[in-house]
mmCIF file with all atom_site columns, C-alpha atoms in Angstrom:
data_model
loop_
_atom_site.group_PDB
_atom_site.id
_atom_site.type_symbol
_atom_site.label_atom_id
_atom_site.label_alt_id
_atom_site.label_comp_id
_atom_site.label_asym_id
_atom_site.label_entity_id
_atom_site.label_seq_id
_atom_site.pdbx_PDB_ins_code
_atom_site.Cartn_x
_atom_site.Cartn_y
_atom_site.Cartn_z
_atom_site.occupancy
_atom_site.B_iso_or_equiv
_atom_site.pdbx_formal_charge
_atom_site.auth_seq_id
_atom_site.auth_comp_id
_atom_site.auth_asym_id
_atom_site.auth_atom_id
_atom_site.pdbx_PDB_model_num
ATOM 1   C CA . UNK A 1 1   ? 32.605 153.415 303.085 1.00 0.00 ? 1   UNK A CA 1
ATOM 2   C CA . UNK A 1 2   ? 32.161 149.985 302.306 1.00 0.00 ? 2   UNK A CA 1
ATOM 3   C CA . UNK A 1 3   ? 35.060 148.198 301.868 1.00 0.00 ? 3   UNK A CA 1
ATOM 4   C CA . UNK A 1 4   ? 35.281 145.267 299.300 1.00 0.00 ? 4   UNK A CA 1
ATOM 5   C CA . UNK A 1 5   ? 36.811 142.959 301.061 1.00 0.00 ? 5   UNK A CA 1
ATOM 6   C CA . UNK A 1 6   ? 34.134 142.746 302.779 1.00 0.00 ? 6   UNK A CA 1
ATOM 7   C CA . UNK A 1 7   ? 31.960 142.306 300.491 1.00 0.00 ? 7   UNK A CA 1
ATOM 8   C CA . UNK A 1 8   ? 33.484 139.180 298.776 1.00 0.00 ? 8   UNK A CA 1
ATOM 9   C CA . UNK A 1 9   ? 33.931 137.081 302.311 1.00 0.00 ? 9   UNK A CA 1
ATOM 10  C CA . UNK A 1 10  ? 29.573 137.966 302.602 1.00 0.00 ? 10  UNK A CA 1
ATOM 11  C CA . UNK A 1 11  ? 29.583 136.672 298.711 1.00 0.00 ? 11  UNK A CA 1
ATOM 12  C CA . UNK A 1 12  ? 31.276 133.066 300.498 1.00 0.00 ? 12  UNK A CA 1
ATOM 13  C CA . UNK A 1 13  ? 28.937 133.117 303.494 1.00 0.00 ? 13  UNK A CA 1
ATOM 14  C CA . UNK A 1 14  ? 26.063 133.120 301.291 1.00 0.00 ? 14  UNK A CA 1
ATOM 15  C CA . UNK A 1 15  ? 26.997 130.350 298.705 1.00 0.00 ? 15  UNK A CA 1
ATOM 16  C CA . UNK A 1 16  ? 28.740 128.177 301.588 1.00 0.00 ? 16  UNK A CA 1
ATOM 17  C CA . UNK A 1 17  ? 24.657 128.657 303.289 1.00 0.00 ? 17  UNK A CA 1
ATOM 18  C CA . UNK A 1 18  ? 22.632 128.311 300.018 1.00 0.00 ? 18  UNK A CA 1
ATOM 19  C CA . UNK A 1 19  ? 24.482 124.850 298.751 1.00 0.00 ? 19  UNK A CA 1
ATOM 20  C CA . UNK A 1 20  ? 25.249 123.834 302.511 1.00 0.00 ? 20  UNK A CA 1
ATOM 21  C CA . UNK A 1 21  ? 22.334 121.102 302.081 1.00 0.00 ? 21  UNK A CA 1
ATOM 22  C CA . UNK A 1 22  ? 23.053 119.758 298.810 1.00 0.00 ? 22  UNK A CA 1
ATOM 23  C CA . UNK A 1 23  ? 26.964 119.074 299.670 1.00 0.00 ? 23  UNK A CA 1
ATOM 24  C CA . UNK A 1 24  ? 26.244 117.656 302.730 1.00 0.00 ? 24  UNK A CA 1
ATOM 25  C CA . UNK A 1 25  ? 24.206 114.899 300.843 1.00 0.00 ? 25  UNK A CA 1
ATOM 26  C CA . UNK A 1 26  ? 26.722 114.555 297.577 1.00 0.00 ? 26  UNK A CA 1
ATOM 27  C CA . UNK A 1 27  ? 29.325 113.814 301.165 1.00 0.00 ? 27  UNK A CA 1
ATOM 28  C CA . UNK A 1 28  ? 26.771 111.182 302.829 1.00 0.00 ? 28  UNK A CA 1
ATOM 29  C CA . UNK A 1 29  ? 25.632 109.548 299.352 1.00 0.00 ? 29  UNK A CA 1
ATOM 30  C CA . UNK A 1 30  ? 29.176 109.613 298.282 1.00 0.00 ? 30  UNK A CA 1
ATOM 31  C CA . UNK A 1 31  ? 30.144 108.206 301.277 1.00 0.00 ? 31  UNK A CA 1
ATOM 32  C CA . UNK A 1 32  ? 27.989 105.209 301.215 1.00 0.00 ? 32  UNK A CA 1
ATOM 33  C CA . UNK A 1 33  ? 28.766 104.361 297.677 1.00 0.00 ? 33  UNK A CA 1
ATOM 34  C CA . UNK A 1 34  ? 32.535 103.906 298.749 1.00 0.00 ? 34  UNK A CA 1
ATOM 35  C CA . UNK A 1 35  ? 30.754 101.798 301.485 1.00 0.00 ? 35  UNK A CA 1
ATOM 36  C CA . UNK A 1 36  ? 28.384 99.349  298.942 1.00 0.00 ? 36  UNK A CA 1
ATOM 37  C CA . UNK A 1 37  ? 31.274 99.394  296.949 1.00 0.00 ? 37  UNK A CA 1
ATOM 38  C CA . UNK A 1 38  ? 33.876 98.171  298.876 1.00 0.00 ? 38  UNK A CA 1
ATOM 39  C CA . UNK A 1 39  ? 31.348 95.392  300.842 1.00 0.00 ? 39  UNK A CA 1
ATOM 40  C CA . UNK A 1 40  ? 29.996 94.331  297.768 1.00 0.00 ? 40  UNK A CA 1
ATOM 41  C CA . UNK A 1 41  ? 32.004 94.410  295.020 1.00 0.00 ? 41  UNK A CA 1
ATOM 42  C CA . UNK A 1 42  ? 35.145 93.857  296.130 1.00 0.00 ? 42  UNK A CA 1
ATOM 43  C CA . UNK A 1 43  ? 34.256 91.255  298.531 1.00 0.00 ? 43  UNK A CA 1
ATOM 44  C CA . UNK A 1 44  ? 32.586 89.830  295.628 1.00 0.00 ? 44  UNK A CA 1
ATOM 45  C CA . UNK A 1 45  ? 36.453 90.511  293.579 1.00 0.00 ? 45  UNK A CA 1
ATOM 46  C CA . UNK A 1 46  ? 38.065 88.441  297.129 1.00 0.00 ? 46  UNK A CA 1
ATOM 47  C CA . UNK A 1 47  ? 35.989 85.595  297.858 1.00 0.00 ? 47  UNK A CA 1
ATOM 48  C CA . UNK A 1 48  ? 36.879 81.668  295.600 1.00 0.00 ? 48  UNK A CA 1
ATOM 49  C CA . UNK A 1 49  ? 34.538 80.922  293.124 1.00 0.00 ? 49  UNK A CA 1
ATOM 50  C CA . UNK A 1 50  ? 35.213 77.006  293.417 1.00 0.00 ? 50  UNK A CA 1
ATOM 51  C CA . UNK A 1 51  ? 32.803 76.138  290.060 1.00 0.00 ? 51  UNK A CA 1
ATOM 52  C CA . UNK A 1 52  ? 34.827 78.938  288.319 1.00 0.00 ? 52  UNK A CA 1
ATOM 53  C CA . UNK A 1 53  ? 38.043 77.508  289.333 1.00 0.00 ? 53  UNK A CA 1
ATOM 54  C CA . UNK A 1 54  ? 37.070 74.440  287.921 1.00 0.00 ? 54  UNK A CA 1
ATOM 55  C CA . UNK A 1 55  ? 36.178 75.917  284.001 1.00 0.00 ? 55  UNK A CA 1
ATOM 56  C CA . UNK A 1 56  ? 38.646 77.686  283.999 1.00 0.00 ? 56  UNK A CA 1
ATOM 57  C CA . UNK A 1 57  ? 41.727 75.363  284.978 1.00 0.00 ? 57  UNK A CA 1
ATOM 58  C CA . UNK A 1 58  ? 39.372 71.849  282.860 1.00 0.00 ? 58  UNK A CA 1
ATOM 59  C CA . UNK A 1 59  ? 38.082 70.674  279.522 1.00 0.00 ? 59  UNK A CA 1
ATOM 60  C CA . UNK A 1 60  ? 35.874 68.389  281.100 1.00 0.00 ? 60  UNK A CA 1
ATOM 61  C CA . UNK A 1 61  ? 32.235 69.789  281.308 1.00 0.00 ? 61  UNK A CA 1
ATOM 62  C CA . UNK A 1 62  ? 30.880 70.693  284.727 1.00 0.00 ? 62  UNK A CA 1
ATOM 63  C CA . UNK A 1 63  ? 28.002 68.915  285.167 1.00 0.00 ? 63  UNK A CA 1
ATOM 64  C CA . UNK A 1 64  ? 29.830 65.475  284.152 1.00 0.00 ? 64  UNK A CA 1
ATOM 65  C CA . UNK A 1 65  ? 31.480 65.763  288.252 1.00 0.00 ? 65  UNK A CA 1
ATOM 66  C CA . UNK A 1 66  ? 29.700 64.425  292.240 1.00 0.00 ? 66  UNK A CA 1
ATOM 67  C CA . UNK A 1 67  ? 30.447 66.029  294.998 1.00 0.00 ? 67  UNK A CA 1
ATOM 68  C CA . UNK A 1 68  ? 32.372 69.062  294.195 1.00 0.00 ? 68  UNK A CA 1
ATOM 69  C CA . UNK A 1 69  ? 34.080 70.963  297.243 1.00 0.00 ? 69  UNK A CA 1
ATOM 70  C CA . UNK A 1 70  ? 36.334 73.896  296.816 1.00 0.00 ? 70  UNK A CA 1
ATOM 71  C CA . UNK A 1 71  ? 37.498 77.245  298.629 1.00 0.00 ? 71  UNK A CA 1
ATOM 72  C CA . UNK A 1 72  ? 40.895 79.301  300.401 1.00 0.00 ? 72  UNK A CA 1
ATOM 73  C CA . UNK A 1 73  ? 41.522 82.174  300.758 1.00 0.00 ? 73  UNK A CA 1
ATOM 74  C CA . UNK A 1 74  ? 43.004 85.935  298.048 1.00 0.00 ? 74  UNK A CA 1
ATOM 75  C CA . UNK A 1 75  ? 44.416 88.153  299.579 1.00 0.00 ? 75  UNK A CA 1
ATOM 76  C CA . UNK A 1 76  ? 47.983 89.187  299.300 1.00 0.00 ? 76  UNK A CA 1
ATOM 77  C CA . UNK A 1 77  ? 48.366 85.551  297.908 1.00 0.00 ? 77  UNK A CA 1
ATOM 78  C CA . UNK A 1 78  ? 46.664 83.340  296.587 1.00 0.00 ? 78  UNK A CA 1
ATOM 79  C CA . UNK A 1 79  ? 45.388 79.574  298.471 1.00 0.00 ? 79  UNK A CA 1
ATOM 80  C CA . UNK A 1 80  ? 42.190 78.019  296.621 1.00 0.00 ? 80  UNK A CA 1
ATOM 81  C CA . UNK A 1 81  ? 41.749 74.579  296.202 1.00 0.00 ? 81  UNK A CA 1
ATOM 82  C CA . UNK A 1 82  ? 39.205 71.902  294.401 1.00 0.00 ? 82  UNK A CA 1
ATOM 83  C CA . UNK A 1 83  ? 37.970 68.744  295.344 1.00 0.00 ? 83  UNK A CA 1
ATOM 84  C CA . UNK A 1 84  ? 35.575 66.801  292.318 1.00 0.00 ? 84  UNK A CA 1
ATOM 85  C CA . UNK A 1 85  ? 34.487 63.044  292.052 1.00 0.00 ? 85  UNK A CA 1
ATOM 86  C CA . UNK A 1 86  ? 34.864 62.070  287.470 1.00 0.00 ? 86  UNK A CA 1
ATOM 87  C CA . UNK A 1 87  ? 34.871 59.463  286.144 1.00 0.00 ? 87  UNK A CA 1
ATOM 88  C CA . UNK A 1 88  ? 38.589 58.689  284.800 1.00 0.00 ? 88  UNK A CA 1
ATOM 89  C CA . UNK A 1 89  ? 41.471 61.833  284.916 1.00 0.00 ? 89  UNK A CA 1
ATOM 90  C CA . UNK A 1 90  ? 40.450 65.379  283.509 1.00 0.00 ? 90  UNK A CA 1
ATOM 91  C CA . UNK A 1 91  ? 42.008 66.703  280.985 1.00 0.00 ? 91  UNK A CA 1
ATOM 92  C CA . UNK A 1 92  ? 43.812 70.592  282.069 1.00 0.00 ? 92  UNK A CA 1
ATOM 93  C CA . UNK A 1 93  ? 42.942 73.494  279.663 1.00 0.00 ? 93  UNK A CA 1
ATOM 94  C CA . UNK A 1 94  ? 47.364 73.197  279.397 1.00 0.00 ? 94  UNK A CA 1
ATOM 95  C CA . UNK A 1 95  ? 47.895 69.906  279.942 1.00 0.00 ? 95  UNK A CA 1
ATOM 96  C CA . UNK A 1 96  ? 51.335 71.036  277.974 1.00 0.00 ? 96  UNK A CA 1
ATOM 97  C CA . UNK A 1 97  ? 52.665 73.022  281.063 1.00 0.00 ? 97  UNK A CA 1
ATOM 98  C CA . UNK A 1 98  ? 52.386 70.817  283.827 1.00 0.00 ? 98  UNK A CA 1
ATOM 99  C CA . UNK A 1 99  ? 55.664 69.206  283.242 1.00 0.00 ? 99  UNK A CA 1
ATOM 100 C CA . UNK A 1 100 ? 57.096 70.072  287.708 1.00 0.00 ? 100 UNK A CA 1
ATOM 101 C CA . UNK A 1 101 ? 58.869 67.278  289.109 1.00 0.00 ? 101 UNK A CA 1
ATOM 102 C CA . UNK A 1 102 ? 56.612 68.299  291.983 1.00 0.00 ? 102 UNK A CA 1
ATOM 103 C CA . UNK A 1 103 ? 56.039 64.596  294.209 1.00 0.00 ? 103 UNK A CA 1
ATOM 104 C CA . UNK A 1 104 ? 52.613 63.266  294.694 1.00 0.00 ? 104 UNK A CA 1
ATOM 105 C CA . UNK A 1 105 ? 53.221 62.868  298.811 1.00 0.00 ? 105 UNK A CA 1
ATOM 106 C CA . UNK A 1 106 ? 53.619 65.945  299.535 1.00 0.00 ? 106 UNK A CA 1
ATOM 107 C CA . UNK A 1 107 ? 50.106 67.210  297.697 1.00 0.00 ? 107 UNK A CA 1
ATOM 108 C CA . UNK A 1 108 ? 48.936 64.432  299.432 1.00 0.00 ? 108 UNK A CA 1
ATOM 109 C CA . UNK A 1 109 ? 49.689 65.525  302.816 1.00 0.00 ? 109 UNK A CA 1
ATOM 110 C CA . UNK A 1 110 ? 47.977 69.647  302.181 1.00 0.00 ? 110 UNK A CA 1
ATOM 111 C CA . UNK A 1 111 ? 44.800 67.717  301.244 1.00 0.00 ? 111 UNK A CA 1
ATOM 112 C CA . UNK A 1 112 ? 45.234 66.238  303.666 1.00 0.00 ? 112 UNK A CA 1
ATOM 113 C CA . UNK A 1 113 ? 45.023 68.478  306.580 1.00 0.00 ? 113 UNK A CA 1
ATOM 114 C CA . UNK A 1 114 ? 42.789 70.667  305.087 1.00 0.00 ? 114 UNK A CA 1
ATOM 115 C CA . UNK A 1 115 ? 39.446 70.493  307.312 1.00 0.00 ? 115 UNK A CA 1
ATOM 116 C CA . UNK A 1 116 ? 36.863 70.200  304.121 1.00 0.00 ? 116 UNK A CA 1
ATOM 117 C CA . UNK A 1 117 ? 39.010 67.034  303.348 1.00 0.00 ? 117 UNK A CA 1
ATOM 118 C CA . UNK A 1 118 ? 40.464 65.853  306.103 1.00 0.00 ? 118 UNK A CA 1
ATOM 119 C CA . UNK A 1 119 ? 42.394 61.913  305.998 1.00 0.00 ? 119 UNK A CA 1
ATOM 120 C CA . UNK A 1 120 ? 38.268 60.868  306.002 1.00 0.00 ? 120 UNK A CA 1
ATOM 121 C CA . UNK A 1 121 ? 38.842 60.684  301.497 1.00 0.00 ? 121 UNK A CA 1
ATOM 122 C CA . UNK A 1 122 ? 38.783 57.627  300.711 1.00 0.00 ? 122 UNK A CA 1
ATOM 123 C CA . UNK A 1 123 ? 41.705 58.849  297.835 1.00 0.00 ? 123 UNK A CA 1
ATOM 124 C CA . UNK A 1 124 ? 44.148 60.365  300.418 1.00 0.00 ? 124 UNK A CA 1
ATOM 125 C CA . UNK A 1 125 ? 44.392 57.833  303.220 1.00 0.00 ? 125 UNK A CA 1
ATOM 126 C CA . UNK A 1 126 ? 48.047 56.118  302.761 1.00 0.00 ? 126 UNK A CA 1
ATOM 127 C CA . UNK A 1 127 ? 47.265 52.887  301.333 1.00 0.00 ? 127 UNK A CA 1
ATOM 128 C CA . UNK A 1 128 ? 46.191 54.214  297.869 1.00 0.00 ? 128 UNK A CA 1
ATOM 129 C CA . UNK A 1 129 ? 49.958 56.480  297.613 1.00 0.00 ? 129 UNK A CA 1
ATOM 130 C CA . UNK A 1 130 ? 50.615 53.920  294.796 1.00 0.00 ? 130 UNK A CA 1
ATOM 131 C CA . UNK A 1 131 ? 46.835 55.447  293.074 1.00 0.00 ? 131 UNK A CA 1
ATOM 132 C CA . UNK A 1 132 ? 47.815 59.523  292.663 1.00 0.00 ? 132 UNK A CA 1
ATOM 133 C CA . UNK A 1 133 ? 49.397 60.031  289.738 1.00 0.00 ? 133 UNK A CA 1
ATOM 134 C CA . UNK A 1 134 ? 50.257 64.131  290.163 1.00 0.00 ? 134 UNK A CA 1
ATOM 135 C CA . UNK A 1 135 ? 50.430 67.195  287.669 1.00 0.00 ? 135 UNK A CA 1
ATOM 136 C CA . UNK A 1 136 ? 51.950 70.015  288.451 1.00 0.00 ? 136 UNK A CA 1
ATOM 137 C CA . UNK A 1 137 ? 53.321 73.794  287.229 1.00 0.00 ? 137 UNK A CA 1
ATOM 138 C CA . UNK A 1 138 ? 55.863 76.381  288.131 1.00 0.00 ? 138 UNK A CA 1
ATOM 139 C CA . UNK A 1 139 ? 54.631 79.929  286.685 1.00 0.00 ? 139 UNK A CA 1
ATOM 140 C CA . UNK A 1 140 ? 57.599 82.637  287.981 1.00 0.00 ? 140 UNK A CA 1
ATOM 141 C CA . UNK A 1 141 ? 57.393 85.713  286.017 1.00 0.00 ? 141 UNK A CA 1
ATOM 142 C CA . UNK A 1 142 ? 58.406 89.560  287.766 1.00 0.00 ? 142 UNK A CA 1
ATOM 143 C CA . UNK A 1 143 ? 55.169 89.816  288.835 1.00 0.00 ? 143 UNK A CA 1
ATOM 144 C CA . UNK A 1 144 ? 54.170 87.270  290.438 1.00 0.00 ? 144 UNK A CA 1
ATOM 145 C CA . UNK A 1 145 ? 54.623 83.079  290.858 1.00 0.00 ? 145 UNK A CA 1
ATOM 146 C CA . UNK A 1 146 ? 52.162 80.652  290.847 1.00 0.00 ? 146 UNK A CA 1
ATOM 147 C CA . UNK A 1 147 ? 51.928 76.899  291.409 1.00 0.00 ? 147 UNK A CA 1
ATOM 148 C CA . UNK A 1 148 ? 49.720 73.939  290.856 1.00 0.00 ? 148 UNK A CA 1
ATOM 149 C CA . UNK A 1 149 ? 49.331 71.068  291.616 1.00 0.00 ? 149 UNK A CA 1
ATOM 150 C CA . UNK A 1 150 ? 46.056 68.250  289.764 1.00 0.00 ? 150 UNK A CA 1
ATOM 151 C CA . UNK A 1 151 ? 45.783 64.931  292.179 1.00 0.00 ? 151 UNK A CA 1
ATOM 152 C CA . UNK A 1 152 ? 44.862 62.450  290.780 1.00 0.00 ? 152 UNK A CA 1
ATOM 153 C CA . UNK A 1 153 ? 43.405 58.991  292.423 1.00 0.00 ? 153 UNK A CA 1
ATOM 154 C CA . UNK A 1 154 ? 42.919 56.778  289.462 1.00 0.00 ? 154 UNK A CA 1
ATOM 155 C CA . UNK A 1 155 ? 41.320 54.065  291.468 1.00 0.00 ? 155 UNK A CA 1
ATOM 156 C CA . UNK A 1 156 ? 39.028 56.149  292.786 1.00 0.00 ? 156 UNK A CA 1
ATOM 157 C CA . UNK A 1 157 ? 37.992 58.489  290.547 1.00 0.00 ? 157 UNK A CA 1
ATOM 158 C CA . UNK A 1 158 ? 38.837 61.970  293.273 1.00 0.00 ? 158 UNK A CA 1
ATOM 159 C CA . UNK A 1 159 ? 40.456 64.852  291.627 1.00 0.00 ? 159 UNK A CA 1
ATOM 160 C CA . UNK A 1 160 ? 42.406 66.885  293.543 1.00 0.00 ? 160 UNK A CA 1
ATOM 161 C CA . UNK A 1 161 ? 43.632 70.692  292.607 1.00 0.00 ? 161 UNK A CA 1
ATOM 162 C CA . UNK A 1 162 ? 45.546 73.773  294.003 1.00 0.00 ? 162 UNK A CA 1
ATOM 163 C CA . UNK A 1 163 ? 46.622 77.338  292.371 1.00 0.00 ? 163 UNK A CA 1
ATOM 164 C CA . UNK A 1 164 ? 48.779 78.779  295.320 1.00 0.00 ? 164 UNK A CA 1
ATOM 165 C CA . UNK A 1 165 ? 50.782 82.246  295.184 1.00 0.00 ? 165 UNK A CA 1
ATOM 166 C CA . UNK A 1 166 ? 52.160 85.449  295.451 1.00 0.00 ? 166 UNK A CA 1
#
């Protein structure tokens, strides 16, 4: 006599055999989508976009700046910077909150060590120290700590901005 359990197992084996091909294709598609997401969408999220930083921080028109550079990294912590030339001081969007007491010399030394800028930048040379103006900000919340520097050399019209934190 036929065992009801054997007939149930036969049905499961038949279903697995019938759907093995479509399930394999579905698994390959899902793995491909995960790889695409990691290498495109996530890469875009963790890439520094200097022009986007400029537009988020300053009220000035981006087309008014020259010699624009930027870089940094976004990972467990952020460390982003930009450099540009523009006549006159740039207008910070929330300048009232830039009331920190950081020293311009500390910021100058940090920018000098950047390989993309280095000590050859006119506005960072030691003899230019007296022309540097700094605005700094510390945003300390329970979920993050973020510091910002805006360094401006009014003699050379060079602007330096750095934002970093966790």
